[in-house]
Tab-separated table of C-alpha atoms and ligand atoms in Angstrom:
chain	number	residue	atom	x	y	z
A	1	MET	CA	72.492	-78.139	-51.351
A	2	SER	CA	69.968	-75.385	-51.343
A	3	LYS	CA	68.247	-74.156	-54.668
A	4	PHE	CA	70.590	-71.344	-55.566
A	5	SER	CA	73.582	-73.597	-55.483
A	6	GLN	CA	72.051	-75.980	-57.499
A	7	HIS	CA	70.829	-74.270	-60.028
A	8	SER	CA	72.573	-73.381	-63.181
A	9	PHE	CA	72.367	-69.700	-64.496
A	10	ASN	CA	74.256	-70.573	-67.418
A	11	ASN	CA	73.036	-68.597	-70.077
A	12	GLN	CA	70.150	-66.733	-67.888
A	13	LYS	CA	69.472	-63.051	-66.663
A	14	ALA	CA	69.468	-63.219	-63.339
A	15	LEU	CA	67.479	-60.579	-61.627
A	16	ILE	CA	68.426	-59.981	-58.347
A	17	ARG	CA	67.116	-57.741	-55.621
A	18	VAL	CA	70.119	-56.396	-53.705
A	19	ASP	CA	70.197	-54.111	-50.396
A	20	PHE	CA	72.716	-51.694	-51.704
A	21	ASN	CA	71.525	-48.908	-49.754
A	22	VAL	CA	75.191	-48.162	-48.447
A	23	PRO	CA	76.044	-44.425	-47.017
A	24	LEU	CA	77.760	-42.076	-49.588
A	25	ASP	CA	80.274	-38.910	-48.672
A	26	LYS	CA	77.841	-35.708	-48.648
A	27	GLN	CA	80.669	-34.060	-50.748
A	28	THR	CA	82.037	-36.669	-53.107
A	29	SER	CA	79.747	-39.060	-53.130
A	30	ALA	CA	81.951	-41.727	-52.496
A	31	VAL	CA	80.940	-45.503	-51.177
A	32	GLY	CA	81.689	-45.342	-47.364
A	33	ASP	CA	81.137	-48.655	-45.399
A	34	ASP	CA	80.339	-51.245	-47.891
A	35	THR	CA	79.011	-53.992	-46.326
A	36	ARG	CA	76.168	-54.439	-47.806
A	37	ILE	CA	77.536	-54.510	-51.528
A	38	ARG	CA	80.409	-57.340	-50.431
A	39	ALA	CA	77.326	-59.184	-48.687
A	40	ALA	CA	75.792	-59.335	-51.593
A	41	LEU	CA	78.975	-60.579	-54.347
A	42	PRO	CA	78.752	-64.175	-53.385
A	43	THR	CA	75.746	-64.685	-55.087
A	44	ILE	CA	76.910	-62.150	-57.882
A	45	LYS	CA	79.680	-64.772	-58.767
A	46	LYS	CA	77.919	-67.777	-58.568
A	47	ILE	CA	75.825	-66.312	-61.251
A	48	LEU	CA	79.035	-65.088	-63.292
A	49	ALA	CA	80.571	-68.115	-63.123
A	50	ASP	CA	77.843	-70.409	-63.917
A	51	GLY	CA	77.813	-68.381	-67.079
A	52	GLY	CA	74.827	-66.487	-66.903
A	53	SER	CA	74.364	-62.351	-66.527
A	54	VAL	CA	73.458	-60.384	-63.692
A	55	ILE	CA	71.011	-57.598	-63.662
A	56	LEU	CA	70.994	-55.174	-60.268
A	57	MET	CA	67.964	-53.666	-58.704
A	58	SER	CA	68.074	-52.104	-55.704
A	59	HIS	CA	67.307	-48.733	-53.368
A	60	LEU	CA	69.398	-46.175	-52.177
A	61	GLY	CA	68.199	-43.546	-49.357
A	62	ARG	CA	64.684	-42.113	-49.099
A	63	PRO	CA	64.038	-40.037	-52.085
A	64	LYS	CA	60.426	-38.128	-51.483
A	65	GLU	CA	60.227	-36.870	-55.137
A	66	GLY	CA	60.983	-39.245	-58.121
A	67	PRO	CA	64.500	-39.079	-59.087
A	68	GLU	CA	67.820	-36.915	-57.615
A	69	GLU	CA	71.013	-36.655	-57.567
A	70	LYS	CA	72.029	-37.412	-54.667
A	71	SER	CA	70.359	-40.852	-54.089
A	72	SER	CA	71.473	-42.160	-57.617
A	73	LEU	CA	73.213	-45.462	-57.881
A	74	LYS	CA	75.240	-44.374	-60.291
A	75	HIS	CA	77.344	-43.212	-57.205
A	76	ILE	CA	78.606	-46.726	-57.135
A	77	ILE	CA	79.586	-48.181	-60.260
A	78	ASN	CA	83.244	-47.678	-59.747
A	79	HIS	CA	83.192	-49.137	-56.480
A	80	LEU	CA	81.052	-52.258	-57.327
A	81	SER	CA	83.339	-52.855	-60.545
A	82	GLY	CA	86.238	-52.649	-58.144
A	83	LEU	CA	84.771	-55.328	-55.851
A	84	LEU	CA	83.978	-57.524	-58.719
A	85	GLY	CA	87.992	-56.911	-59.699
A	86	GLY	CA	87.387	-54.485	-62.456
A	87	LEU	CA	84.999	-56.274	-64.441
A	88	PRO	CA	82.792	-53.299	-65.846
A	89	VAL	CA	79.154	-52.052	-64.355
A	90	GLN	CA	76.798	-50.907	-66.760
A	91	PHE	CA	73.857	-48.797	-66.097
A	92	ALA	CA	70.715	-47.590	-67.028
A	93	ASN	CA	69.404	-44.681	-65.948
A	94	ASP	CA	66.064	-45.644	-65.162
A	95	CYS	CA	64.783	-48.913	-63.523
A	96	ILE	CA	62.332	-49.505	-66.285
A	97	GLY	CA	61.376	-48.240	-69.969
A	98	GLU	CA	63.134	-48.449	-73.019
A	99	GLU	CA	66.944	-47.900	-71.831
A	100	ALA	CA	66.876	-50.859	-69.188
A	101	ILE	CA	64.873	-52.881	-71.997
A	102	GLN	CA	67.455	-52.618	-74.202
A	103	LYS	CA	70.720	-52.935	-71.831
A	104	ALA	CA	68.958	-56.082	-70.532
A	105	ALA	CA	68.509	-57.848	-73.983
A	106	SER	CA	71.902	-56.951	-75.335
A	107	LEU	CA	73.328	-58.634	-71.985
A	108	LYS	CA	75.865	-61.265	-72.851
A	109	PRO	CA	76.771	-64.154	-70.022
A	110	GLY	CA	79.650	-62.489	-67.404
A	111	GLU	CA	78.477	-59.035	-67.692
A	112	VAL	CA	76.533	-57.050	-65.472
A	113	LEU	CA	74.131	-54.544	-65.207
A	114	LEU	CA	73.063	-52.005	-62.611
A	115	LEU	CA	69.390	-50.734	-62.848
A	116	GLU	CA	68.795	-47.098	-60.992
A	117	ASN	CA	67.462	-46.239	-57.932
A	118	LEU	CA	64.240	-48.325	-57.697
A	119	ARG	CA	62.332	-46.104	-55.127
A	120	PHE	CA	62.517	-43.132	-57.931
A	121	TYR	CA	59.015	-44.193	-58.274
A	122	LYS	CA	56.401	-44.419	-55.731
A	123	GLN	CA	55.406	-47.798	-57.020
A	124	GLU	CA	57.971	-49.408	-55.778
A	125	GLU	CA	57.087	-48.979	-51.981
A	126	LYS	CA	53.357	-49.192	-52.630
A	127	GLY	CA	53.895	-52.813	-54.068
A	128	ASP	CA	52.564	-51.990	-57.377
A	129	GLU	CA	51.774	-54.716	-59.444
A	130	GLY	CA	52.231	-52.709	-62.740
A	131	PHE	CA	55.829	-51.359	-62.025
A	132	ALA	CA	56.463	-55.073	-60.529
A	133	GLU	CA	55.660	-56.982	-63.606
A	134	LYS	CA	57.861	-54.031	-65.544
A	135	LEU	CA	60.694	-55.510	-63.821
A	136	SER	CA	60.423	-58.698	-63.938
A	137	LYS	CA	60.273	-58.546	-67.702
A	138	LEU	CA	63.663	-57.257	-67.773
A	139	GLY	CA	65.414	-60.961	-66.281
A	140	ASP	CA	64.883	-65.142	-66.639
A	141	VAL	CA	65.273	-65.796	-62.874
A	142	TYR	CA	64.619	-63.464	-59.922
A	143	VAL	CA	66.949	-63.798	-57.039
A	144	ASN	CA	65.901	-62.238	-53.833
A	145	ASP	CA	69.423	-61.618	-52.061
A	146	ALA	CA	68.037	-58.017	-49.871
A	147	PHE	CA	67.024	-59.337	-46.483
A	148	GLY	CA	67.492	-55.594	-45.139
A	149	THR	CA	64.279	-55.202	-46.644
A	150	ALA	CA	62.425	-58.638	-46.502
A	151	HIS	CA	60.011	-57.299	-44.221
A	152	ARG	CA	58.894	-54.463	-46.398
A	153	ALA	CA	55.975	-55.866	-48.766
A	154	HIS	CA	57.389	-53.772	-51.930
A	155	ALA	CA	57.027	-54.495	-55.916
A	156	SER	CA	60.865	-55.273	-56.128
A	157	THR	CA	61.216	-57.360	-52.804
A	158	ALA	CA	57.925	-59.092	-52.892
A	159	VAL	CA	55.063	-58.374	-55.532
A	160	ILE	CA	57.431	-58.953	-58.422
A	161	ALA	CA	57.696	-62.704	-57.036
A	162	LYS	CA	54.074	-63.829	-58.474
A	163	PHE	CA	55.936	-62.980	-62.253
A	164	PHE	CA	58.472	-66.070	-61.983
A	165	THR	CA	57.207	-69.762	-61.967
A	166	PRO	CA	58.629	-71.601	-58.705
A	167	GLU	CA	61.865	-72.945	-59.873
A	168	ASN	CA	62.482	-69.658	-61.700
A	169	LYS	CA	62.605	-67.459	-58.197
A	170	MET	CA	64.771	-67.872	-55.051
A	171	PHE	CA	66.772	-66.731	-52.296
A	172	GLY	CA	70.475	-65.683	-53.041
A	173	LEU	CA	73.359	-67.271	-50.473
A	174	LEU	CA	72.847	-63.841	-48.353
A	175	MET	CA	68.919	-64.626	-47.689
A	176	GLU	CA	69.662	-68.537	-47.715
A	177	GLY	CA	72.138	-67.800	-44.729
A	178	GLU	CA	69.563	-64.972	-43.224
A	179	VAL	CA	66.652	-67.088	-43.360
A	180	SER	CA	68.733	-70.528	-42.286
A	181	SER	CA	70.257	-69.028	-39.319
A	182	ALA	CA	66.987	-66.932	-38.238
A	183	GLU	CA	65.013	-70.171	-38.570
A	184	LYS	CA	67.540	-72.123	-36.607
A	185	VAL	CA	67.335	-69.771	-33.583
A	186	LEU	CA	63.606	-68.928	-33.548
A	187	HIS	CA	62.209	-73.083	-34.877
A	188	LYS	CA	65.424	-75.642	-34.275
A	189	SER	CA	67.204	-74.108	-31.032
A	190	GLU	CA	69.052	-76.156	-29.025
A	191	LYS	CA	68.400	-75.401	-25.251
A	192	PRO	CA	69.429	-73.945	-23.065
A	193	PHE	CA	68.400	-70.805	-25.231
A	194	THR	CA	69.260	-67.764	-24.069
A	195	ALA	CA	67.721	-64.335	-25.504
A	196	ILE	CA	69.971	-61.232	-24.868
A	197	ILE	CA	67.737	-57.611	-25.419
A	198	GLY	CA	69.255	-54.826	-24.835
A	199	GLY	CA	69.293	-50.723	-25.908
A	200	ALA	CA	67.476	-47.966	-25.395
A	201	LYS	CA	63.810	-48.656	-25.132
A	202	VAL	CA	61.483	-50.798	-23.687
A	203	SER	CA	58.996	-49.919	-25.831
A	204	ASP	CA	60.912	-51.045	-29.088
A	205	LYS	CA	61.384	-54.265	-27.846
A	206	ILE	CA	57.917	-55.499	-25.883
A	207	LEU	CA	56.641	-57.387	-28.740
A	208	ILE	CA	60.414	-59.717	-29.738
A	209	ILE	CA	60.232	-60.131	-25.336
A	210	GLU	CA	56.320	-61.767	-26.188
A	211	ASN	CA	57.389	-64.012	-28.748
A	212	LEU	CA	60.685	-64.840	-27.151
A	213	LEU	CA	59.043	-65.931	-24.264
A	214	GLU	CA	57.610	-68.961	-26.241
A	215	LYS	CA	60.569	-69.582	-27.321
A	216	ALA	CA	63.568	-69.132	-25.103
A	217	THR	CA	64.639	-70.495	-21.667
A	218	ASP	CA	66.610	-67.243	-20.470
A	219	ILE	CA	66.145	-63.923	-21.321
A	220	ILE	CA	68.993	-61.336	-20.207
A	221	ILE	CA	67.659	-58.112	-20.451
A	222	GLY	CA	70.055	-54.748	-20.327
A	223	GLY	CA	70.982	-51.579	-21.729
A	224	GLY	CA	69.063	-48.783	-20.724
A	225	MET	CA	65.740	-50.682	-20.929
A	226	ALA	CA	66.613	-52.782	-17.657
A	227	TYR	CA	65.670	-49.682	-15.990
A	228	THR	CA	62.240	-49.331	-16.682
A	229	PHE	CA	62.095	-53.035	-15.295
A	230	MET	CA	63.980	-51.756	-11.975
A	231	LYS	CA	61.614	-49.081	-11.529
A	232	ALA	CA	58.551	-51.219	-12.246
A	233	MET	CA	59.992	-53.703	-9.040
A	234	GLY	CA	59.808	-50.648	-7.033
A	235	GLY	CA	63.664	-49.646	-7.111
A	236	LYS	CA	65.323	-46.566	-7.270
A	237	ILE	CA	66.789	-45.864	-10.326
A	238	GLY	CA	68.063	-42.174	-10.206
A	239	ASN	CA	68.303	-40.372	-13.796
A	240	SER	CA	68.244	-43.376	-15.084
A	241	LEU	CA	66.712	-44.098	-18.813
A	242	CYS	CA	62.524	-44.651	-18.126
A	243	GLU	CA	60.003	-45.193	-19.686
A	244	ASP	CA	57.068	-43.891	-17.311
A	245	ASP	CA	54.290	-44.917	-19.916
A	246	ARG	CA	55.842	-49.277	-20.099
A	247	LEU	CA	56.114	-49.434	-16.003
A	248	GLN	CA	53.205	-52.272	-16.167
A	249	THR	CA	54.116	-53.274	-19.757
A	250	ALA	CA	57.469	-54.535	-17.983
A	251	LEU	CA	55.538	-56.192	-14.876
A	252	ASP	CA	53.505	-57.744	-17.569
A	253	LEU	CA	56.651	-59.087	-19.015
A	254	LEU	CA	57.516	-60.518	-15.759
A	255	GLU	CA	54.809	-61.906	-14.998
A	256	LYS	CA	54.338	-63.619	-18.422
A	257	ALA	CA	58.065	-65.366	-18.177
A	258	LYS	CA	56.775	-66.583	-14.721
A	259	ALA	CA	54.182	-68.360	-15.674
A	260	LYS	CA	56.210	-69.631	-18.930
A	261	GLY	CA	59.132	-70.911	-16.488
A	262	VAL	CA	61.693	-68.410	-18.627
A	263	ASN	CA	64.372	-66.882	-16.567
A	264	ILE	CA	64.483	-63.270	-16.823
A	265	HIS	CA	67.639	-61.939	-15.984
A	266	LEU	CA	68.507	-58.243	-15.105
A	267	PRO	CA	71.583	-56.601	-14.569
A	268	SER	CA	72.456	-56.831	-10.483
A	269	ASP	CA	74.814	-54.017	-10.743
A	270	SER	CA	75.344	-50.861	-12.846
A	271	VAL	CA	78.346	-48.225	-13.382
A	272	ILE	CA	76.455	-45.003	-13.315
A	273	ALA	CA	77.235	-41.493	-14.295
A	274	ASP	CA	76.697	-38.275	-13.059
A	275	LYS	CA	76.216	-37.042	-16.470
A	276	PHE	CA	75.427	-38.408	-20.016
A	277	ASP	CA	78.795	-37.831	-20.948
A	278	ALA	CA	81.985	-39.405	-22.020
A	279	ASN	CA	83.992	-37.688	-19.684
A	280	ALA	CA	81.240	-37.894	-16.270
A	281	ASN	CA	82.283	-38.954	-12.992
A	282	THR	CA	81.495	-42.417	-12.449
A	283	ALA	CA	80.483	-45.237	-9.399
A	284	VAL	CA	78.953	-48.626	-9.598
A	285	ALA	CA	75.677	-49.409	-7.862
A	286	PRO	CA	73.066	-51.969	-7.526
A	287	SER	CA	70.720	-51.392	-10.249
A	288	ASN	CA	67.915	-51.024	-8.304
A	289	ASN	CA	69.584	-48.759	-5.549
A	290	ILE	CA	70.859	-45.630	-7.587
A	291	PRO	CA	71.419	-42.681	-6.014
A	292	ASP	CA	69.364	-39.332	-7.250
A	293	GLY	CA	71.475	-37.521	-9.755
A	294	TRP	CA	73.301	-40.634	-11.335
A	295	MET	CA	72.479	-42.691	-14.091
A	296	GLY	CA	72.998	-45.991	-14.875
A	297	LEU	CA	74.854	-46.262	-18.527
A	298	ASP	CA	76.425	-49.884	-18.364
A	299	ILE	CA	75.989	-53.000	-16.432
A	300	ALA	CA	78.856	-53.670	-13.922
A	301	GLU	CA	80.970	-56.502	-12.988
A	302	ASN	CA	78.679	-58.745	-10.865
A	303	ALA	CA	76.108	-58.338	-13.667
A	304	CYS	CA	78.899	-59.134	-16.037
A	305	GLY	CA	79.429	-61.791	-14.392
A	306	GLN	CA	75.670	-62.857	-13.776
A	307	PHE	CA	75.231	-62.815	-17.495
A	308	THR	CA	78.649	-64.773	-18.549
A	309	ASN	CA	77.477	-67.585	-16.668
A	310	VAL	CA	73.984	-68.020	-18.124
A	311	LEU	CA	75.519	-67.419	-21.593
A	312	HIS	CA	78.064	-70.143	-20.895
A	313	ARG	CA	75.673	-72.810	-20.262
A	314	SER	CA	73.683	-71.867	-23.378
A	315	LYS	CA	73.526	-73.851	-26.892
A	316	THR	CA	71.806	-71.450	-28.592
A	317	ILE	CA	72.046	-67.263	-28.765
A	318	LEU	CA	70.401	-64.491	-29.822
A	319	TRP	CA	71.534	-61.172	-29.078
A	320	ASN	CA	70.079	-57.701	-30.381
A	321	GLY	CA	70.944	-54.762	-28.689
A	322	PRO	CA	74.051	-53.210	-26.687
A	323	MET	CA	74.308	-53.610	-22.919
A	324	GLY	CA	75.736	-49.800	-21.955
A	325	VAL	CA	76.252	-46.919	-23.930
A	326	PHE	CA	78.857	-48.110	-25.676
A	327	GLU	CA	79.472	-45.446	-28.134
A	328	MET	CA	81.436	-43.678	-24.910
A	329	VAL	CA	84.658	-45.580	-23.567
A	330	LYS	CA	83.429	-45.271	-19.747
A	331	PHE	CA	80.549	-47.427	-20.825
A	332	GLN	CA	81.280	-50.435	-23.098
A	333	HIS	CA	82.697	-52.453	-20.853
A	334	GLY	CA	79.760	-54.282	-20.032
A	335	THR	CA	78.905	-54.718	-23.973
A	336	LYS	CA	82.888	-55.928	-24.795
A	337	ALA	CA	82.535	-58.616	-21.346
A	338	ILE	CA	78.946	-60.141	-22.740
A	339	ALA	CA	80.397	-60.225	-26.609
A	340	GLN	CA	83.498	-62.121	-25.024
A	341	ALA	CA	81.341	-64.605	-23.152
A	342	VAL	CA	78.937	-64.999	-26.530
A	343	ALA	CA	82.628	-65.403	-28.437
A	344	ASP	CA	83.335	-68.184	-25.845
A	345	ALA	CA	79.906	-70.447	-25.605
A	346	THR	CA	79.831	-70.188	-29.320
A	347	SER	CA	83.736	-71.552	-29.308
A	348	ASN	CA	81.961	-74.229	-26.861
A	349	GLY	CA	79.342	-75.246	-29.692
A	350	ALA	CA	76.740	-72.665	-28.988
A	351	PHE	CA	74.853	-71.087	-32.222
A	352	SER	CA	75.145	-67.208	-31.627
A	353	LEU	CA	73.324	-64.673	-33.693
A	354	VAL	CA	73.298	-61.186	-33.531
A	355	GLY	CA	71.556	-58.958	-35.284
A	356	GLY	CA	70.520	-55.293	-34.997
A	357	GLY	CA	72.568	-52.141	-35.494
A	358	ASP	CA	74.203	-51.404	-32.747
A	359	SER	CA	75.054	-54.684	-31.214
A	360	VAL	CA	76.794	-55.689	-34.143
A	361	ALA	CA	78.442	-52.689	-34.572
A	362	ALA	CA	79.961	-53.359	-30.995
A	363	VAL	CA	80.754	-56.787	-31.977
A	364	ASN	CA	82.824	-55.509	-35.253
A	365	GLU	CA	84.331	-52.670	-33.112
A	366	PHE	CA	85.424	-55.139	-30.357
A	367	GLY	CA	87.171	-57.669	-32.677
A	368	PHE	CA	84.289	-60.932	-32.179
A	369	THR	CA	82.998	-60.567	-36.079
A	370	ASP	CA	84.716	-64.041	-36.688
A	371	LYS	CA	84.134	-65.210	-32.873
A	372	VAL	CA	79.905	-65.883	-33.471
A	373	SER	CA	77.717	-67.894	-35.615
A	374	TYR	CA	76.308	-65.594	-37.620
A	375	ILE	CA	75.868	-61.656	-37.860
A	376	SER	CA	72.533	-60.716	-39.739
A	377	THR	CA	73.137	-57.906	-41.720
A	378	GLY	CA	68.906	-56.694	-41.488
A	379	GLY	CA	68.304	-54.724	-38.260
A	380	GLY	CA	64.402	-54.160	-39.153
A	381	ALA	CA	63.972	-57.363	-40.653
A	382	MET	CA	65.835	-59.098	-37.973
A	383	LEU	CA	63.503	-57.656	-35.461
A	384	GLU	CA	60.141	-58.367	-36.988
A	385	TYR	CA	61.312	-61.821	-37.802
A	386	PHE	CA	61.636	-62.820	-33.932
A	387	GLU	CA	58.731	-60.822	-33.334
A	388	GLY	CA	56.983	-63.750	-34.883
A	389	LYS	CA	55.759	-61.748	-38.039
A	390	VAL	CA	55.742	-63.261	-41.380
A	391	LEU	CA	58.142	-61.461	-43.779
A	392	PRO	CA	56.982	-60.523	-47.122
A	393	GLY	CA	60.079	-60.911	-48.752
A	394	ILE	CA	60.375	-64.820	-47.623
A	395	ALA	CA	56.605	-65.422	-48.075
A	396	ALA	CA	56.541	-64.485	-51.739
A	397	ILE	CA	59.451	-66.991	-52.299
A	398	LYS	CA	58.779	-69.837	-49.676
B	401	AMP	P1	69.135	-49.436	-29.365
B	401	AMP	O1	68.451	-49.085	-30.763
B	401	AMP	O2	67.544	-49.468	-28.913
B	401	AMP	O3	69.511	-51.036	-29.406
B	401	AMP	O4	69.468	-48.695	-28.776
B	401	AMP	C1	70.649	-48.734	-28.780
B	401	AMP	C2	71.194	-47.247	-28.069
B	401	AMP	O5	71.167	-48.044	-26.530
B	401	AMP	C3	72.657	-47.124	-28.455
B	401	AMP	O6	72.976	-46.099	-28.710
B	401	AMP	C4	73.080	-47.193	-26.528
B	401	AMP	O7	74.110	-45.902	-26.773
B	401	AMP	C5	72.155	-46.826	-25.708
B	401	AMP	N1	71.786	-47.501	-24.666
B	401	AMP	C6	72.284	-48.579	-24.276
B	401	AMP	N2	72.281	-48.326	-22.756
B	401	AMP	C7	71.975	-47.190	-22.440
B	401	AMP	C8	71.702	-46.848	-20.920
B	401	AMP	N3	72.058	-47.367	-19.849
B	401	AMP	N4	71.336	-45.396	-21.254
B	401	AMP	C9	71.121	-44.849	-22.142
B	401	AMP	N5	71.595	-45.643	-23.170
B	401	AMP	C10	71.389	-46.515	-23.337
């Protein structure tokens, strides 16, 4: 059993760093996609069920100069209360100071207090110790359940941990799930381990590919970034996306992979289009022989088959980045086919972890949410973890 599950919060005030950075409607300030709030509910509910009380702290948006109406966490009070079955949610108009201290002090078991946006103070992102200490005084126990900000050394995500004894600081259930899934893939992967890396730019994914060369048996490269590799190897790519300043990087990565015995799989064929448009004319061409005036916007049938074969024999799968411009119907087949192959491998016993905003959106949109082993909630944090970096939010508690 995990540290969080074993801990009894009876009569304790748990100060939880959550990631409630949700989209709000520009006119009404109503909560849009509430996935991040829902993701924290199991942690909140366990503490309340134990007879503890909950103090929630989060950031919202990117306030530049102190408090601003549109980034106030008060806009989520009603939504949160609804998700908690109508339980009233108290609110402190300032995350530190007299009101927060009073409201935290008078909180009774079973009650919930939400603090105003942490980023109304510049000290939050600066990782200011004095600010972190003031926050720490509000609770008896510190619970970090904000994986989405685990790669930031902010006051509430990392620095605050030093003001709690080892037994009084821990991950919440969401964080535990994220960390154990990521560790399973990076450090305890059953082989063959295939990483699927897609999306637009090679430059965004160099570090993750480099680190995965140490861990994976196979790396599938799809999406717009594949064409930089194609061109580097002497292929014709027409108007496909290409980072000309990364051609050498692409060759270096291929060379390193060869030296390490890692199989790199590039798409043999592509769905090509005569313009970047949902209604473009389309055709199929070898990915290394795309006619002038055309661009590769998805992987085509042979590539789908090629990648599916690799995935079907994999025991561990990491997926970051779509295979094509999946936002347009004409170019989503490849990403769908890969989602299907990941789902099939998962039902045959593989462990699959999907992370990164676009691949998560694709998996959800195409109906594979429950058919993969784990979907990560933290795009940037997950990427940094797989780049091999130490995440301050994790290190502060471990
Ligand atoms: P990233 O944020 O790097 O994961 O990239 C995701 C974006 O890459 C999505 O918006 C896709 O539409 C885009 N994308 C994927 N494949 C291609 C492609 N072949 N050409 C242009 N854009 C692409």
